[in-house]
Tab-separated table of C-alpha atoms in Angstrom:
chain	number	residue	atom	x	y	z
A	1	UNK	CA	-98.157	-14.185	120.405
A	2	UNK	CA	-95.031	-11.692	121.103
A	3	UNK	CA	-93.920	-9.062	118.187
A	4	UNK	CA	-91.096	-7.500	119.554
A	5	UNK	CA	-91.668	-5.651	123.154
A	6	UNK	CA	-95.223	-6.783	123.277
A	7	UNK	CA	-97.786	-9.920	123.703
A	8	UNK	CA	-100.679	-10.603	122.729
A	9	UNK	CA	-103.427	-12.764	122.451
A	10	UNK	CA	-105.326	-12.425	119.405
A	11	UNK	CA	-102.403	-11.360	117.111
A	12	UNK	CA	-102.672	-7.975	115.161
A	13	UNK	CA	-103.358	-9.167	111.993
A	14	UNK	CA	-106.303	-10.419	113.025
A	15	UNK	CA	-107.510	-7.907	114.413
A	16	UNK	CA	-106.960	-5.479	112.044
A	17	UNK	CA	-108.782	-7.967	109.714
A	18	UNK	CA	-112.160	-8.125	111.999
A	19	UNK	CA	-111.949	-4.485	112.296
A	20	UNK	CA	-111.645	-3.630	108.454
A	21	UNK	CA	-114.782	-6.050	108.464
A	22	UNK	CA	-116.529	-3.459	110.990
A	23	UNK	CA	-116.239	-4.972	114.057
A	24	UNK	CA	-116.565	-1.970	116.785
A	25	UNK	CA	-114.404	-4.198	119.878
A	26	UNK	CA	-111.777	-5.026	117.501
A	27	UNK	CA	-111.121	-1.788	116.554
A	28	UNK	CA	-111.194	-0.571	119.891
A	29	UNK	CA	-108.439	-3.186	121.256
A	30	UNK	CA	-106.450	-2.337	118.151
A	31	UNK	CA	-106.497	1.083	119.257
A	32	UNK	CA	-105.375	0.234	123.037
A	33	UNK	CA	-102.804	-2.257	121.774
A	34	UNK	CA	-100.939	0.576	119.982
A	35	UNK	CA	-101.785	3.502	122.673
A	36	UNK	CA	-99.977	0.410	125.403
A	37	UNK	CA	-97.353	0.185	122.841
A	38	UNK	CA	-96.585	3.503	122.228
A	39	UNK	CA	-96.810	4.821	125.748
A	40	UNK	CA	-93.807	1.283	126.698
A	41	UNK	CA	-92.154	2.545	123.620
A	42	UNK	CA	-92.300	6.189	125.200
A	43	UNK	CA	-90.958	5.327	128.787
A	44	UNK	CA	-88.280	3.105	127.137
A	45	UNK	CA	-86.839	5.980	125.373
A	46	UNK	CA	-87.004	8.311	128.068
A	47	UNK	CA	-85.175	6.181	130.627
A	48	UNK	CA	-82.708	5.592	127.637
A	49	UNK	CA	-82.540	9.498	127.134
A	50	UNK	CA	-82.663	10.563	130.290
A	51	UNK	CA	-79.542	12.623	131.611
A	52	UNK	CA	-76.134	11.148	131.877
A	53	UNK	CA	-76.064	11.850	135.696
A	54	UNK	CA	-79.637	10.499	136.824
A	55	UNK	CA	-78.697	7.324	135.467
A	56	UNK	CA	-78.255	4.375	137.639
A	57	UNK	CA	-77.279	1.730	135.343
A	58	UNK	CA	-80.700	0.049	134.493
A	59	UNK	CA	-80.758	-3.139	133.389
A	60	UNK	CA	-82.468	-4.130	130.390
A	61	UNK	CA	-82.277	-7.866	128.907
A	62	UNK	CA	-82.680	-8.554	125.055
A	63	UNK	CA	-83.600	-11.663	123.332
A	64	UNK	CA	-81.457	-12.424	120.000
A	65	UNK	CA	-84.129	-15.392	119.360
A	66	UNK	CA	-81.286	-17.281	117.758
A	67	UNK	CA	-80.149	-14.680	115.170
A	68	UNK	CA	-76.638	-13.146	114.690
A	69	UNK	CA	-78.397	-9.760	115.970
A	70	UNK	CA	-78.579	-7.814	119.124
A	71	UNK	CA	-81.788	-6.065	120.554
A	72	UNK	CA	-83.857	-8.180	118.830
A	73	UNK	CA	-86.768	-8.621	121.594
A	74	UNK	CA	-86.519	-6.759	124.776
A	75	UNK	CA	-87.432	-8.978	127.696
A	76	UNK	CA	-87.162	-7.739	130.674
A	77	UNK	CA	-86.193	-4.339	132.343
A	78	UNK	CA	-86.129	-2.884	135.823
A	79	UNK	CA	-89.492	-2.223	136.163
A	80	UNK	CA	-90.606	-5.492	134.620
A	81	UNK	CA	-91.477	-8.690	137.071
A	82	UNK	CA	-89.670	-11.703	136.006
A	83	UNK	CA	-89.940	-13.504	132.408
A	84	UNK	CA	-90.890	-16.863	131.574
A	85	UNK	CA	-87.195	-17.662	129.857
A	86	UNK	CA	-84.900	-18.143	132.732
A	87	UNK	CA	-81.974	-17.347	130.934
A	88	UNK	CA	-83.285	-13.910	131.065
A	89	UNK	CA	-83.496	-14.024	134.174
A	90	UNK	CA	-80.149	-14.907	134.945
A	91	UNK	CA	-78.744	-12.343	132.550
A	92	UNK	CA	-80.928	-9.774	134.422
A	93	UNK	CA	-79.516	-11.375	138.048
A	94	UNK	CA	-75.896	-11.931	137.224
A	95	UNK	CA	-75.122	-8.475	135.727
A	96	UNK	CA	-77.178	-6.478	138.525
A	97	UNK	CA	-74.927	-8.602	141.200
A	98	UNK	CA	-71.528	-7.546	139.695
A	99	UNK	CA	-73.152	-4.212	138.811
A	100	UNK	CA	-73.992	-4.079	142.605
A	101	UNK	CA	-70.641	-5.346	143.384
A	102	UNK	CA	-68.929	-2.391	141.712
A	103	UNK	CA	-71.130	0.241	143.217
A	104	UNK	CA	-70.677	-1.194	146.555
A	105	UNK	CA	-67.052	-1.641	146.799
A	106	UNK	CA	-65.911	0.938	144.806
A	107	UNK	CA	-68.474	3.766	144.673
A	108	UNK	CA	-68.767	2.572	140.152
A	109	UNK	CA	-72.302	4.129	138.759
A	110	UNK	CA	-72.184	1.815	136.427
A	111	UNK	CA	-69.335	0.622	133.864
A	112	UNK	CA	-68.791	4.273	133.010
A	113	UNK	CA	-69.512	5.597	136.243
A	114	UNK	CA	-71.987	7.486	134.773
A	115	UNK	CA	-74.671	5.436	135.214
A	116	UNK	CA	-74.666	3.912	131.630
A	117	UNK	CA	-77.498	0.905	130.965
A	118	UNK	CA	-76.506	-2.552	131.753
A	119	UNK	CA	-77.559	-4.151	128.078
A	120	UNK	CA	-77.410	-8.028	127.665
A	121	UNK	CA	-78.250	-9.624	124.653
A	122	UNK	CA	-79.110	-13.464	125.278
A	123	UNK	CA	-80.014	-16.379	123.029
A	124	UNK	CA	-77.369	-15.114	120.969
A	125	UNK	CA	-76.916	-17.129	117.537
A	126	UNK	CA	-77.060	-21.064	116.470
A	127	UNK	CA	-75.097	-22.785	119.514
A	128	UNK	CA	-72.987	-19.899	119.663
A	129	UNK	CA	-69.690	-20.799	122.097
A	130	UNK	CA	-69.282	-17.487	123.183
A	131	UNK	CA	-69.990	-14.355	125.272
A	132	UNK	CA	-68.552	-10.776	124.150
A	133	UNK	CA	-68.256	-7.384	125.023
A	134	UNK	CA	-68.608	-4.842	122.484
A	135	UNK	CA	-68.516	-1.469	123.499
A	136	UNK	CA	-72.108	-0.456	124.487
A	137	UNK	CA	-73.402	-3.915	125.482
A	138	UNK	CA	-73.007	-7.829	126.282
A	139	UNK	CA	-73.972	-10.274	124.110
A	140	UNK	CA	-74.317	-14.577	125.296
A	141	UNK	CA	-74.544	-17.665	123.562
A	142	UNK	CA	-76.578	-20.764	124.171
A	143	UNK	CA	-73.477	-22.956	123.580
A	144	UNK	CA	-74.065	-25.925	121.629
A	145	UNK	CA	-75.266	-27.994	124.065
A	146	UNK	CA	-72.779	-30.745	123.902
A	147	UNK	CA	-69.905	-29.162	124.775
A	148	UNK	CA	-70.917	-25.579	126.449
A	149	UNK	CA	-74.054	-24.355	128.038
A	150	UNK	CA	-75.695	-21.114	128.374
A	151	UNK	CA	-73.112	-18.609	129.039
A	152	UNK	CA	-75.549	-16.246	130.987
A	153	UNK	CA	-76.313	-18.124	133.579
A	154	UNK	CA	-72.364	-18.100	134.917
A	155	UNK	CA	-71.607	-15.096	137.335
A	156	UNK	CA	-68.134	-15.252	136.300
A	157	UNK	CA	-68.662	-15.094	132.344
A	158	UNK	CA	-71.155	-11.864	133.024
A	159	UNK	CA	-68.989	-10.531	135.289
A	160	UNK	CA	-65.682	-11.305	133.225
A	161	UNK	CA	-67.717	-9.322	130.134
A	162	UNK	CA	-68.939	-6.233	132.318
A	163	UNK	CA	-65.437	-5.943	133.603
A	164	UNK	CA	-64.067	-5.238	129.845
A	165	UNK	CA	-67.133	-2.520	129.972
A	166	UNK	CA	-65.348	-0.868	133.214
A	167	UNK	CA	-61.523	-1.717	131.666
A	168	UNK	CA	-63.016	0.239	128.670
A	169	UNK	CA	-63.674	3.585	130.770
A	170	UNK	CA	-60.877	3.265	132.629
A	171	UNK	CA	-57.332	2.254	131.270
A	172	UNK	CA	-59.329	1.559	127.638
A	173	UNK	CA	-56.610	-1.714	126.654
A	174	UNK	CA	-56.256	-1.958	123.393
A	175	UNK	CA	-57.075	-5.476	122.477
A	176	UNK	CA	-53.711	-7.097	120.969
A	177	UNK	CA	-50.398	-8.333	122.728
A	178	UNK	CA	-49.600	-7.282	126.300
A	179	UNK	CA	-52.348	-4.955	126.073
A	180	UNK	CA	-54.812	-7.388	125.600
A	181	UNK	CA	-54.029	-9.810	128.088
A	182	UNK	CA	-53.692	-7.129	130.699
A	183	UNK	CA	-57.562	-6.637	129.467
A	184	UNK	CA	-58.652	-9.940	129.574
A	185	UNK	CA	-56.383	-10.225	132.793
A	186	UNK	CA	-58.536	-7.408	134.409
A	187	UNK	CA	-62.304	-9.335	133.443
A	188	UNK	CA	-60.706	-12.631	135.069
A	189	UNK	CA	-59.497	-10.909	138.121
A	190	UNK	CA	-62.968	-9.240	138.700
A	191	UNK	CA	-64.814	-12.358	137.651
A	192	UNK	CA	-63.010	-14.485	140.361
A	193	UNK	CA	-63.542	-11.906	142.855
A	194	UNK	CA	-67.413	-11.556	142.086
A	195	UNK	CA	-67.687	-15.222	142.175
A	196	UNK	CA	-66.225	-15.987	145.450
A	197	UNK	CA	-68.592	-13.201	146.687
A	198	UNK	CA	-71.465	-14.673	144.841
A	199	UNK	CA	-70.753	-17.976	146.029
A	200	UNK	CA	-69.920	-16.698	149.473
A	201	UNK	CA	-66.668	-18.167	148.949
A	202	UNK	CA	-63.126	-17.745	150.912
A	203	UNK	CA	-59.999	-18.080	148.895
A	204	UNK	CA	-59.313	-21.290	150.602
A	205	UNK	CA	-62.705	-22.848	149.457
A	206	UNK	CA	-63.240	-20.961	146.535
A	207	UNK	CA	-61.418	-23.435	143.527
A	208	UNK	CA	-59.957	-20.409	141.293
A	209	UNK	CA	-61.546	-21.275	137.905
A	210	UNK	CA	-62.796	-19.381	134.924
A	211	UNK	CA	-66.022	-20.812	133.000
A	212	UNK	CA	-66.619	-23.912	135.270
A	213	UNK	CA	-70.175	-23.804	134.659
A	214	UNK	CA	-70.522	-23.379	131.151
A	215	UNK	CA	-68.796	-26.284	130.053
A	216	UNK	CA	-70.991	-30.126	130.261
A	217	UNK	CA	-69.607	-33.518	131.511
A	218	UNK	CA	-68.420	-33.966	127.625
A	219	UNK	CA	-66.090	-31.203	127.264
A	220	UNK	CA	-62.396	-32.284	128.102
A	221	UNK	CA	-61.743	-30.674	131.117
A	222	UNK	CA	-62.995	-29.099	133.984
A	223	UNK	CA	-63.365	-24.871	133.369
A	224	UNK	CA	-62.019	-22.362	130.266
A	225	UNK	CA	-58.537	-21.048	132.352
A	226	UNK	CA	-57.904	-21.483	136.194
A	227	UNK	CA	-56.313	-18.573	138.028
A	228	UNK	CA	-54.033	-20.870	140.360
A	229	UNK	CA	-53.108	-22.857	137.726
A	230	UNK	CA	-53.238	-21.541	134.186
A	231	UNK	CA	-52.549	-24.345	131.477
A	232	UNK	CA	-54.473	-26.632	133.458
A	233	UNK	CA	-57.974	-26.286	133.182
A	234	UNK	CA	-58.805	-28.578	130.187
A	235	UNK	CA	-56.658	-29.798	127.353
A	236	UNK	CA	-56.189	-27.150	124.884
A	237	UNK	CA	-55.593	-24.831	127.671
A	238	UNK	CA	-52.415	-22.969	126.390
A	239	UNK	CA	-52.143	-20.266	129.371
A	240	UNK	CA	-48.530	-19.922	130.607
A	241	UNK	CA	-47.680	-19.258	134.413
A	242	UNK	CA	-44.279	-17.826	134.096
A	243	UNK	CA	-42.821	-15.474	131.531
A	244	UNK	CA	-40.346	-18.335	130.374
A	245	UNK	CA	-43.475	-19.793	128.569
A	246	UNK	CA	-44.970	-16.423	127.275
A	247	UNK	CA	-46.815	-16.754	123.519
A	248	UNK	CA	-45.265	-14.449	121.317
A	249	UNK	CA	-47.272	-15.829	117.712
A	250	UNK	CA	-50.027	-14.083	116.045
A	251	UNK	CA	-53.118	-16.645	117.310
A	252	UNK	CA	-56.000	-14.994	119.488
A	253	UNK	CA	-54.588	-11.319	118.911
A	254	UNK	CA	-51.268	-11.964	119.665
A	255	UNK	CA	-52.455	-14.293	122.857
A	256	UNK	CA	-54.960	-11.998	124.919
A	257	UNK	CA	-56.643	-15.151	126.710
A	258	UNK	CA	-53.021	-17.018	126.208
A	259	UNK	CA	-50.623	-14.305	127.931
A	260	UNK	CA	-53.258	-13.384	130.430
A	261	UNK	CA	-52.087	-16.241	132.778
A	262	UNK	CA	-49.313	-14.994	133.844
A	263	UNK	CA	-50.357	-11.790	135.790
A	264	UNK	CA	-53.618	-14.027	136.752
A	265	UNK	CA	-51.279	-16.410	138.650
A	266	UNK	CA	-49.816	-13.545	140.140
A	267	UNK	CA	-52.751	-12.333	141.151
A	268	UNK	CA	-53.868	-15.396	142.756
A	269	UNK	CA	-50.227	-15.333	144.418
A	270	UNK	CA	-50.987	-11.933	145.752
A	271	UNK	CA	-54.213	-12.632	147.425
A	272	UNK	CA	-52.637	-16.023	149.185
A	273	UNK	CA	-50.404	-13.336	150.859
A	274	UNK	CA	-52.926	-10.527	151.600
A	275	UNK	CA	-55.878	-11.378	150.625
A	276	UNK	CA	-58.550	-10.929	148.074
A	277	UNK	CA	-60.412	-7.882	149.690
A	278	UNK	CA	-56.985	-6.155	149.524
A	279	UNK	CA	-56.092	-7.112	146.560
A	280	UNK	CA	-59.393	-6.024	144.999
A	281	UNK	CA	-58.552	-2.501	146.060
A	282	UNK	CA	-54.681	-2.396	144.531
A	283	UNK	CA	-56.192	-4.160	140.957
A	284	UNK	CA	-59.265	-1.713	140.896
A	285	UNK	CA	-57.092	1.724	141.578
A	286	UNK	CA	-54.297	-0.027	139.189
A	287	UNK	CA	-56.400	-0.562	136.522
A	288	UNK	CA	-57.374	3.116	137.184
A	289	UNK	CA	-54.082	4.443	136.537
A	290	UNK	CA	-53.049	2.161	133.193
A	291	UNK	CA	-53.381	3.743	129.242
A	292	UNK	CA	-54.446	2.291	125.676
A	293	UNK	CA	-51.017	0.479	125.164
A	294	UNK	CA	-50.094	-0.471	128.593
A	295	UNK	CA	-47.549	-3.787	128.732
A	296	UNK	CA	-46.644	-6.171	131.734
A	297	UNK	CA	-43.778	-3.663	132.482
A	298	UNK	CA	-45.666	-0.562	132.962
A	299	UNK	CA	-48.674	-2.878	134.643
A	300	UNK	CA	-46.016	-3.559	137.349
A	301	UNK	CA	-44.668	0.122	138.010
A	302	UNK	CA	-48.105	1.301	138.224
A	303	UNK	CA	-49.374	-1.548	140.610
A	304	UNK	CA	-46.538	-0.618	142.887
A	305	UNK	CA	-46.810	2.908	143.277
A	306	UNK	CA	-50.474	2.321	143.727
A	307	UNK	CA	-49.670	-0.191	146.277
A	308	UNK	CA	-46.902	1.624	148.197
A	309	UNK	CA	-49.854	5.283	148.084
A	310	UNK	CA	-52.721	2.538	149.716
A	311	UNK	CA	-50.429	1.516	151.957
A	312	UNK	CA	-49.472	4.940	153.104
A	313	UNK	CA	-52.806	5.825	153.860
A	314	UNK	CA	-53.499	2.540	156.424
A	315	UNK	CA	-55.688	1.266	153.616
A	316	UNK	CA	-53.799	-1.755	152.923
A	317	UNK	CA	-51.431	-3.382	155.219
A	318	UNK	CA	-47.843	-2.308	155.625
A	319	UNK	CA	-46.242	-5.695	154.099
A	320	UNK	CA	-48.996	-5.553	150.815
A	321	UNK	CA	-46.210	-3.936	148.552
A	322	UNK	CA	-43.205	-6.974	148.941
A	323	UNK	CA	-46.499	-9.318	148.929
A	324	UNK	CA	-47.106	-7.618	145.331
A	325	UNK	CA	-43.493	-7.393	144.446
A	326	UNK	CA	-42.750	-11.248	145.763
A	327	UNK	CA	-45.693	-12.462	143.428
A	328	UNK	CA	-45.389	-10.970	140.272
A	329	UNK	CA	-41.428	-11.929	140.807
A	330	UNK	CA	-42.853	-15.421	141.017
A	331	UNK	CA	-44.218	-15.467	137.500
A	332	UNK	CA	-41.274	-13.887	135.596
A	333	UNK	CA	-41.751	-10.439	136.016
A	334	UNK	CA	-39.061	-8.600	137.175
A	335	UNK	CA	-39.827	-5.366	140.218
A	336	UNK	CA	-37.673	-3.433	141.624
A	337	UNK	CA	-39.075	-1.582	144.627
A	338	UNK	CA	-38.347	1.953	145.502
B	1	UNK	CA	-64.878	-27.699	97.193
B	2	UNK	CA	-62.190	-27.891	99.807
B	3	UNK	CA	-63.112	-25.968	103.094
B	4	UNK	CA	-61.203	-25.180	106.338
B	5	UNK	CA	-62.523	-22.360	108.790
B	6	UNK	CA	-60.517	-22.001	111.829
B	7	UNK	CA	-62.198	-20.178	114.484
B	8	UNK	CA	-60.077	-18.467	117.063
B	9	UNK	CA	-60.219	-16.388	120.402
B	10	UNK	CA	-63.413	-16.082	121.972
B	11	UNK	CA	-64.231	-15.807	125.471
B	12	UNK	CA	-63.032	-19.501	125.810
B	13	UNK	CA	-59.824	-19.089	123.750
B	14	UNK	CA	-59.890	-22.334	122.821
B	15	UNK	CA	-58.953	-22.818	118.437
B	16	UNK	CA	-61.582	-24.967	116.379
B	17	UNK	CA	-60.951	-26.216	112.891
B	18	UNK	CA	-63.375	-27.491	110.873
B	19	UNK	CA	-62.366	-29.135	107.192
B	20	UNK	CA	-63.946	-30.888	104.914
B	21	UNK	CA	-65.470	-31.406	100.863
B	22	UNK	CA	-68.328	-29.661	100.065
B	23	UNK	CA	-70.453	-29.588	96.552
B	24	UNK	CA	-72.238	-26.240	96.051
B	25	UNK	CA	-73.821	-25.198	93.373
B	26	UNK	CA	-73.284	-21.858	90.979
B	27	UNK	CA	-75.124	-19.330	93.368
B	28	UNK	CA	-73.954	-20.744	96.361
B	29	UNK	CA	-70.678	-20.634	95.323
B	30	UNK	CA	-71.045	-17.143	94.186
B	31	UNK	CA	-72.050	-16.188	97.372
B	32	UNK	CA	-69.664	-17.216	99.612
B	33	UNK	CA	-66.939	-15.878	97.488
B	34	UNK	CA	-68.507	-12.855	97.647
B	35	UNK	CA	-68.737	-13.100	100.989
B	36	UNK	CA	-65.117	-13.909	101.099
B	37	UNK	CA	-64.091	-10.739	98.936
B	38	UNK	CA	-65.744	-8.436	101.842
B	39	UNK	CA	-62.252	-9.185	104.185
B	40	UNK	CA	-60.816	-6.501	101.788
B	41	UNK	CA	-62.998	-3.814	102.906
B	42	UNK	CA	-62.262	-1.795	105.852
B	43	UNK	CA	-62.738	-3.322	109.127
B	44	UNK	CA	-63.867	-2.400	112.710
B	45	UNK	CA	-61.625	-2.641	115.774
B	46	UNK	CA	-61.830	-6.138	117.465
B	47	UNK	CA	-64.588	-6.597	119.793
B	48	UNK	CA	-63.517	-7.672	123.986
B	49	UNK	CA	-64.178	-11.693	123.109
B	50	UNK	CA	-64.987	-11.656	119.924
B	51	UNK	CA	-64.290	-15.107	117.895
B	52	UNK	CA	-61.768	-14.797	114.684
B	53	UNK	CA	-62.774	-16.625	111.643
B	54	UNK	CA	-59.738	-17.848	109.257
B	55	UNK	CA	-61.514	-19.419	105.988
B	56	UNK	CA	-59.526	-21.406	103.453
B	57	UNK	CA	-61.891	-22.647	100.149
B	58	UNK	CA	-59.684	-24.426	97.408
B	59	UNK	CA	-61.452	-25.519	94.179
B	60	UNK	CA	-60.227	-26.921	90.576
B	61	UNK	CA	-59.238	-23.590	89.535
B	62	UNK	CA	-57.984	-21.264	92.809
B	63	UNK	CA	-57.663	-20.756	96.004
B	64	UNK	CA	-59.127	-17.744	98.329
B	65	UNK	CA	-57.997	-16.845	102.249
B	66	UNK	CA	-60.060	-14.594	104.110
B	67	UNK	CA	-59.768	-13.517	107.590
B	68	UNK	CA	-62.874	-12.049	109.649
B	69	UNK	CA	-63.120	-10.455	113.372
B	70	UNK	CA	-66.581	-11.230	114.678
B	71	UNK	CA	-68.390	-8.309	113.851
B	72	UNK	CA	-67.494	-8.611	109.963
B	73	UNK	CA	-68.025	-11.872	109.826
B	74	UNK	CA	-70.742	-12.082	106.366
B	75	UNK	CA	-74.071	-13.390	107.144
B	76	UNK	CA	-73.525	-16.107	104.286
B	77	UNK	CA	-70.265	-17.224	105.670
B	78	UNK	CA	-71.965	-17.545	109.865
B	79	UNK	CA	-74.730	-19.452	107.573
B	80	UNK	CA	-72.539	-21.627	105.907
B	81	UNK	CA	-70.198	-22.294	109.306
B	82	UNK	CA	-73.884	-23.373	111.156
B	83	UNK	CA	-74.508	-25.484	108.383
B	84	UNK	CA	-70.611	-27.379	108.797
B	85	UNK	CA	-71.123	-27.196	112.299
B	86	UNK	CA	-74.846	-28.960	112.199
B	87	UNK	CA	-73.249	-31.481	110.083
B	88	UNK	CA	-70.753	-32.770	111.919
């Protein structure tokens, strides 16, 4: 029997009953049960408490156990050896690999380079077809099982949700219009990037899609959004990849995962010309350098100054800023280099 | 009872509309309305992913809209989308 962050075997009640009744060895495992529980409780709190710069972004994986609630059951943290549910399991993989990622590549402690806690929240809900990000923590659904599967087992989904965690201490998009997609533009970037290095991928091998593995044989089509060709990846797909079809109604906060498809085809444009490694260095420092209400416009001034200031310093090659320039052109967006 | 719930955004993006007749009786009734009347009170900013839930319920007598982000959408109303859902 589980309550919360601890097992047991003969559950609590009982015991407590047998040692109201007397019984000396009840009372005594009553008494270790809580002194086990309170000294967990006690180490939980101080890694949770402990200062902002000893952090190193510890993972710790709750269990929503089907309910519309977060931090229900905690299931696994850094010190703990694997758990029987493999979807914790994954959650605890997946988000320490794009965690990793971002440490690695970019010197990141963490989303808020501050070493923050990498929180995941799984079982999320009644065949929940979702994942989000809400500020402090990630939260995945079980999908219903007919159409979607368990979103926390895909390295792009946990990746695409810690990414909105980093966008969020960064350039902190608001979540409506041009703002928005740029957001949710940022989460597919970094997913597809994390992927192909998960998957030890090259861009010629790697197939470009968003969601691939969360969705079964019945769903109609093959992924949620594909960077090389948004619109395409299953029938209600409604990304556009060119400005000429942008969304400008109200639906899905004025289009955040509609809009979103433009700058990811230019992305995937981009890295055809110079490669994803490169790119991942002019999207990161971009993405740096962007505000609350950024739009596509100021997206593209900032991406080539950035561009043009890595190229400067040999960090990127000499031709990355037309390669920039020539792809966002290709979608729509207008650049006019300096 | 008339229903439609449209649920919107998401990390898939992908719109879902359910519709349909439903019987409920008095409490039931009661409570999702009152669920329904919490869309006036103030709400939070929307969460990175987070679904948007557009209800619709039409009996003899009126008809109430409500729109919900994810993290005010009212326990009763989640219970009563599972239920449509489960249905279905």
């Amino acid at each position: 029997m589980c309550t919360g962050k601890i097992c047991f075997i003969i559950p609590p009640h009982i015991l407590e009953a047998l040692a109201k009744q007397g019984n000396i060895s009840c009372k005594k495992a009553l008494n270790d049960t809580r002194r086990i529980l309170s000294k967990r409780n006690e180490a939980l709190n101080n890694l949770l408490l402990r200062p902002r710069a000893e952090r190193e972004g510890e993972r710790f994986v709750y269990d929503s156990q089907g309910k519309y609630e977060q931090r229900v059951s905690l299931q696994r943290t850094e010190e703990d050896k694997p758990s029987g549910d493999v979807v914790v399991n994954q959650a605890f993989e997946t988000s320490g690999f794009v965690r990793d990622y971002f440490e690695n590549t970019f010197g990141l402690n963490s989303m808020d380079n501050m070493g923050m806690p990498v929180i995941s929240n799984v079982h999320y809900g009644k065949a929940y077809n979702n994942a989000y990000w809400d500020g402090d923590e990630m939260t995945y659904g079980d999908g219903d099982g007919i159409e979607f599967k368990n979103f926390a087992s895909a390295i792009d989904v946990v990746a695409h949700e810690l990414t909105h965690g980093v966008t969020q201490f960064m350039a902190n998009l608001e979540y409506k219009g041009q703002p928005g997609a740029l957001n949710e533009h940022f989460s597919d970037v970094f997913a597809t990037i994390v992927k192909q290095k998960y998957l030890e991928q090259n861009i010629a091998e790697a197939d470009w899609l968003i969601g691939d593995t969360i969705v079964t044989s019945a769903f109609p089509g093959i992924a949620i959004r594909s960077m090389k060709e948004p619109g395409s990846a299953n029938e209600f797909d409604r990304q556009p990849a060119h400005m000429n079809d942008y969304y400008s109604g109200p639906d899905d906060h004025y289009g955040v995962h509609i809009n979103s498809g433009i700058p990811n085809r230019a992305f995937y444009l981009c890295c055809l010309e110079i490669g994803i490694e490169q790119c991942s260095l002019v999207w990161y420092h971009t993405l740096k350098k962007l505000w609350r209400t950024s739009n596509f416009q100021d997206m593209i001034d900032v991406i080539l100054d950035v561009t043009q200031k890595l190229s400067s310093e040999g960090r990127i090659s000499d031709n990355a800023t037309e390669a920039v320039s020539r792809s966002f052109n290709s979608v729509g967006l207008e650049t006019q280099l300096v | 009872m008339k229903y439609k719930v449209i649920v919107d955004g998401g990390f898939t993006g992908i719109r879902r509309t359910y519709e349909g007749d439903v019987k409920l009786k008095g409490e039931e009734l009661q409570s999702l309305i009152a669920a329904l009347r919490e869309s006036h009170l103030p709400t939070k900013p929307p969460l990175n992913d987070g679904e948007q839930y557009s209800w619709f319920l039409e009996d003899d007598d009126n008809t109430i809209e409500a729109i919900f982000d994810e993290q005010n959408h009212p326990p009763a109303l989640r219970k009563f989308l599972d239920q449509i859902k489960a249905d279905q």
